[in-house]
Amino acid sequence: DQQVKQNSPSLSVQEGRISILNCDYTNSMFDYFLWYKKYPAEGPTFLISISSIKDKNEDGRFTVFLNKSAKHLSLHIVPSQPGDSAVYFCAAYVDYKLSFGAGTTVTVRA
Amino acid sequence: DTAVSQTPKYLVTQMGNDKSIKCEQNLGHDTMYWYKQDSKKFLKIMFSYNNKELIINETVPNRFSPKSPDKAHLNLHINSLELGDSAVYFCASSQIGDRGPSYEQYFGPGTRLTVT
C-alpha cells in the first residue's frame, strides 16, 4: 500500500528552464516531507525538506511547496542545470520511518 | 572519507546460500536503517536500530536478521536466499534527538544482490 506516489516516471527539460516534480501522499500523519536526489550506482542524497506546518521552503535553486488540503507537494528547480539530471525521490516521514515514492527521472537537455 | 559505507557493493550468489552485508557510518549518528529497493524502484524500510536497539521491524521474512554490534555498524544477514531477494539494499543513518533532524537520513551507496 503505497502512501507516497510520484505519478510521473520521467521528466525532460531544457537547460535553464524550470523543472517541476510532483508527489501525492495519503497519510495525513506525516510530519515532514523530503526530496532526495539519486545518481546511478549511488545512494540517495538529501536535497530539501519541509515541515507539515509550512507551505513553502526554499534553498537556492530548489523550492518545495506543500498543499496539505490536497495532500500534494512539488519540487521546483530553477534554473535547471545538466548536473540536475538524476532520479528524484519524494519521501514522507513519521515515527522514525521514511516512506518513498517510486522516483522521477529528470533529464536536462542542453 | 565516506559517511555511510557498505560492503560488498555487488553480491551474486545462488539460491539457498547465506550471505551478509555490512554497513558502517562515521557520522556519529545513533540510528541506522536498512532499506530494500525492489524491481519497481520503491525504497522500503526493513529495519532500524537506535543505539543498538531494534526500533523498527517491518514485515520482513525472518530469514533476514539485522545485527548491530555498536552504534556505528548495522549488518544484515540473509539466510536461505531466494530469487525474490534480488534487489538493491541501502543502509542509512540519522540522529534522533536534539542533535539533529531525525528525518534527515544519510544513505550508503547500496549493495546490489543478485540471487541465481
CSV table of C-alpha atoms in Angstrom, one decimal:
chain,number,residue,atom,x,y,z
A,1,ASP,CA,0.0,0.0,0.0
A,2,GLN,CA,2.0,3.0,-1.3
A,3,GLN,CA,1.4,6.0,0.8
A,4,VAL,CA,3.6,8.2,-1.3
A,5,LYS,CA,3.1,8.4,-5.1
A,6,GLN,CA,5.0,10.0,-7.9
A,7,ASN,CA,2.9,9.6,-10.9
A,8,SER,CA,5.4,10.9,-13.5
A,9,PRO,CA,8.2,8.4,-14.0
A,10,SER,CA,10.2,10.8,-16.2
A,11,LEU,CA,10.6,14.4,-17.0
A,12,SER,CA,12.7,16.0,-19.7
A,13,VAL,CA,13.5,19.8,-19.5
A,14,GLN,CA,15.7,22.2,-21.4
A,15,GLU,CA,18.7,23.6,-19.6
A,16,GLY,CA,17.8,26.9,-17.9
A,17,ARG,CA,14.1,26.2,-17.7
A,18,ILE,CA,12.1,25.2,-14.7
A,19,SER,CA,11.7,21.5,-13.6
A,20,ILE,CA,8.5,20.8,-11.6
A,21,LEU,CA,8.2,17.4,-9.9
A,22,ASN,CA,5.1,16.3,-8.2
A,23,CYS,CA,4.2,14.0,-5.4
A,24,ASP,CA,1.0,12.9,-3.7
A,25,TYR,CA,0.5,11.2,-0.3
A,26,THR,CA,-2.3,9.6,1.5
A,27,ASN,CA,-1.3,9.6,5.2
A,28,SER,CA,-2.2,12.8,6.9
A,29,MET,CA,0.0,12.0,9.9
A,30,PHE,CA,3.3,12.6,8.1
A,31,ASP,CA,5.4,15.2,9.9
A,32,TYR,CA,7.9,16.1,7.3
A,33,PHE,CA,8.3,15.8,3.6
A,34,LEU,CA,11.6,15.4,1.8
A,35,TRP,CA,13.2,15.2,-1.6
A,36,TYR,CA,16.1,13.1,-2.3
A,37,LYS,CA,18.3,13.0,-5.4
A,38,LYS,CA,19.9,9.9,-6.7
A,39,TYR,CA,22.6,9.3,-9.3
A,40,PRO,CA,23.2,5.8,-10.8
A,41,ALA,CA,25.2,3.4,-8.6
A,42,GLU,CA,25.0,5.9,-5.6
A,43,GLY,CA,22.7,6.2,-2.6
A,44,PRO,CA,20.0,8.8,-2.4
A,45,THR,CA,21.2,12.2,-1.1
A,46,PHE,CA,19.1,14.6,0.9
A,47,LEU,CA,18.1,17.7,-1.1
A,48,ILE,CA,15.4,19.7,0.7
A,49,SER,CA,12.7,19.2,3.3
A,50,ILE,CA,9.5,20.9,4.5
A,51,SER,CA,7.7,20.6,7.7
A,52,SER,CA,4.0,19.7,7.6
A,53,ILE,CA,3.2,23.1,9.2
A,54,LYS,CA,4.8,25.0,6.4
A,55,ASP,CA,3.7,25.6,2.8
A,56,LYS,CA,7.0,26.6,1.2
A,57,ASN,CA,10.7,26.1,1.7
A,58,GLU,CA,13.4,27.5,-0.5
A,59,ASP,CA,17.1,26.6,-0.8
A,60,GLY,CA,18.9,28.2,-3.6
A,61,ARG,CA,17.5,26.9,-6.9
A,62,PHE,CA,15.2,24.4,-5.1
A,63,THR,CA,11.8,25.2,-3.7
A,64,VAL,CA,9.4,22.8,-2.2
A,65,PHE,CA,5.7,23.6,-2.0
A,66,LEU,CA,3.2,21.7,0.3
A,67,ASN,CA,-0.5,21.7,-0.1
A,68,LYS,CA,-1.9,19.8,2.9
A,69,SER,CA,-5.5,20.0,1.9
A,70,ALA,CA,-4.7,18.4,-1.4
A,71,LYS,CA,-2.1,16.1,0.1
A,72,HIS,CA,0.3,17.2,-2.6
A,73,LEU,CA,3.8,18.5,-2.7
A,74,SER,CA,6.0,19.7,-5.5
A,75,LEU,CA,9.7,20.5,-6.1
A,76,HIS,CA,10.7,23.3,-8.4
A,77,ILE,CA,14.2,23.6,-9.8
A,78,VAL,CA,15.0,26.9,-11.3
A,79,PRO,CA,17.1,27.1,-13.5
A,80,SER,CA,17.6,23.5,-14.4
A,81,GLN,CA,21.3,22.5,-15.0
A,82,PRO,CA,22.8,19.4,-16.6
A,83,GLY,CA,24.0,18.2,-13.2
A,84,ASP,CA,20.4,18.1,-12.1
A,85,SER,CA,19.9,15.0,-14.3
A,86,ALA,CA,19.1,12.3,-11.8
A,87,VAL,CA,16.3,10.4,-10.2
A,88,TYR,CA,14.3,12.4,-7.6
A,89,PHE,CA,12.5,10.6,-4.8
A,90,CYS,CA,9.8,12.2,-2.8
A,91,ALA,CA,9.7,10.9,0.8
A,92,ALA,CA,7.4,11.4,3.9
A,93,TYR,CA,8.4,11.0,7.5
A,94,VAL,CA,6.5,9.8,10.6
A,95,ASP,CA,7.5,7.7,13.6
A,96,TYR,CA,11.2,7.5,12.5
A,97,LYS,CA,10.2,6.0,9.2
A,98,LEU,CA,10.6,7.4,5.7
A,99,SER,CA,8.1,6.3,3.0
A,100,PHE,CA,9.4,6.8,-0.5
A,101,GLY,CA,7.7,7.3,-3.9
A,102,ALA,CA,8.9,5.4,-6.9
A,103,GLY,CA,11.0,8.3,-8.2
A,104,THR,CA,11.0,10.6,-11.2
A,105,THR,CA,13.9,10.5,-13.6
A,106,VAL,CA,14.8,14.1,-14.7
A,107,THR,CA,16.8,14.6,-17.9
A,108,VAL,CA,18.1,18.1,-18.5
A,109,ARG,CA,18.8,18.8,-22.2
A,110,ALA,CA,21.5,21.2,-23.4
B,1,ASP,CA,36.1,9.9,3.8
B,2,THR,CA,32.8,8.1,3.2
B,3,ALA,CA,30.0,8.9,5.6
B,4,VAL,CA,28.0,5.7,5.2
B,5,SER,CA,29.7,2.8,3.6
B,6,GLN,CA,28.5,-0.7,2.6
B,7,THR,CA,30.3,-3.8,1.6
B,8,PRO,CA,30.2,-5.5,-0.7
B,9,LYS,CA,28.9,-3.3,-3.5
B,10,TYR,CA,27.8,-6.2,-5.6
B,11,LEU,CA,26.9,-9.7,-4.4
B,12,VAL,CA,26.0,-12.6,-6.7
B,13,THR,CA,25.0,-15.9,-5.1
B,14,GLN,CA,22.9,-19.0,-5.5
B,15,MET,CA,19.6,-19.8,-4.0
B,16,GLY,CA,19.8,-21.4,-0.6
B,17,ASN,CA,23.0,-19.7,0.4
B,18,ASP,CA,23.5,-17.5,3.4
B,19,LYS,CA,25.1,-14.0,3.0
B,20,SER,CA,25.8,-10.9,4.9
B,21,ILE,CA,26.0,-7.2,4.0
B,22,LYS,CA,28.0,-4.8,6.2
B,23,CYS,CA,27.3,-1.2,6.9
B,24,GLU,CA,29.3,1.4,8.8
B,25,GLN,CA,28.8,5.1,9.4
B,26,ASN,CA,31.3,7.7,10.7
B,27,LEU,CA,28.8,10.5,11.2
B,28,GLY,CA,28.3,9.8,14.9
B,29,HIS,CA,24.6,9.1,14.4
B,30,ASP,CA,22.7,6.9,16.9
B,31,THR,CA,20.2,5.4,14.4
B,32,MET,CA,20.8,3.1,11.5
B,33,TYR,CA,18.4,1.7,8.9
B,34,TRP,CA,18.2,-1.0,6.2
B,35,TYR,CA,16.1,-0.3,3.1
B,36,LYS,CA,15.3,-2.5,0.1
B,37,GLN,CA,14.8,-1.1,-3.4
B,38,ASP,CA,12.9,-3.6,-5.4
B,39,SER,CA,12.4,-4.0,-9.1
B,40,LYS,CA,9.7,-1.4,-9.2
B,41,LYS,CA,12.3,1.1,-7.7
B,42,PHE,CA,10.4,1.6,-4.4
B,43,LEU,CA,12.6,2.1,-1.4
B,44,LYS,CA,11.1,0.3,1.6
B,45,ILE,CA,12.2,0.4,5.2
B,46,MET,CA,13.1,-3.0,6.6
B,47,PHE,CA,14.8,-2.4,10.0
B,48,SER,CA,16.0,0.4,12.2
B,49,TYR,CA,18.3,0.3,15.2
B,50,ASN,CA,18.7,3.1,17.7
B,51,ASN,CA,21.7,2.8,20.0
B,52,LYS,CA,21.9,-1.0,19.2
B,53,GLU,CA,18.2,-1.4,20.0
B,54,LEU,CA,15.7,-2.5,17.3
B,55,ILE,CA,13.0,0.2,16.9
B,56,ILE,CA,11.6,-0.6,13.5
B,57,ASN,CA,10.9,-4.1,12.2
B,58,GLU,CA,8.7,-4.1,9.1
B,59,THR,CA,7.0,-7.1,7.7
B,60,VAL,CA,10.2,-8.9,6.6
B,61,PRO,CA,10.8,-12.6,6.4
B,62,ASN,CA,12.6,-13.9,9.4
B,63,ARG,CA,15.4,-15.1,7.1
B,64,PHE,CA,16.5,-11.5,7.3
B,65,SER,CA,18.3,-10.7,10.6
B,66,PRO,CA,19.9,-7.4,11.4
B,67,LYS,CA,22.8,-7.2,13.8
B,68,SER,CA,24.2,-4.1,15.4
B,69,PRO,CA,27.5,-4.7,17.3
B,70,ASP,CA,27.7,-0.9,18.1
B,71,LYS,CA,26.2,2.4,17.1
B,72,ALA,CA,28.4,2.8,14.0
B,73,HIS,CA,27.6,-0.6,12.5
B,74,LEU,CA,24.5,-2.4,11.3
B,75,ASN,CA,24.9,-5.6,9.4
B,76,LEU,CA,22.3,-7.6,7.5
B,77,HIS,CA,22.3,-11.3,7.4
B,78,ILE,CA,20.1,-13.2,5.0
B,79,ASN,CA,19.6,-17.0,5.3
B,80,SER,CA,18.4,-19.4,2.6
B,81,LEU,CA,18.4,-16.8,-0.1
B,82,GLU,CA,15.5,-16.8,-2.6
B,83,LEU,CA,15.2,-15.4,-6.1
B,84,GLY,CA,12.9,-12.7,-4.8
B,85,ASP,CA,15.6,-11.4,-2.5
B,86,SER,CA,17.4,-9.9,-5.6
B,87,ALA,CA,17.3,-6.2,-5.1
B,88,VAL,CA,19.5,-3.2,-4.1
B,89,TYR,CA,19.9,-2.9,-0.3
B,90,PHE,CA,20.6,0.5,1.2
B,91,CYS,CA,21.9,1.3,4.6
B,92,ALA,CA,21.2,4.7,6.1
B,93,SER,CA,21.8,6.6,9.3
B,94,SER,CA,20.3,9.6,11.2
B,95,GLN,CA,20.4,11.3,14.5
B,96,ILE,CA,17.3,11.0,16.8
B,97,GLY,CA,17.1,13.7,19.4
B,98,ASP,CA,18.4,17.2,20.0
B,99,ARG,CA,21.5,16.9,17.9
B,100,GLY,CA,19.8,17.0,14.5
B,101,PRO,CA,16.6,16.3,12.5
B,102,SER,CA,15.9,12.6,12.7
B,103,TYR,CA,14.1,12.7,9.4
B,104,GLU,CA,17.2,13.6,7.5
B,105,GLN,CA,18.7,10.2,6.7
B,106,TYR,CA,22.1,9.7,5.0
B,107,PHE,CA,22.4,6.7,2.7
B,108,GLY,CA,25.2,4.4,1.7
B,109,PRO,CA,25.9,3.6,-2.0
B,110,GLY,CA,23.8,0.4,-1.9
B,111,THR,CA,24.6,-3.3,-2.3
B,112,ARG,CA,23.2,-5.0,-5.4
B,113,LEU,CA,22.3,-8.5,-4.5
B,114,THR,CA,21.6,-11.0,-7.3
B,115,VAL,CA,20.3,-14.4,-6.5
B,116,THR,CA,20.6,-17.0,-9.2
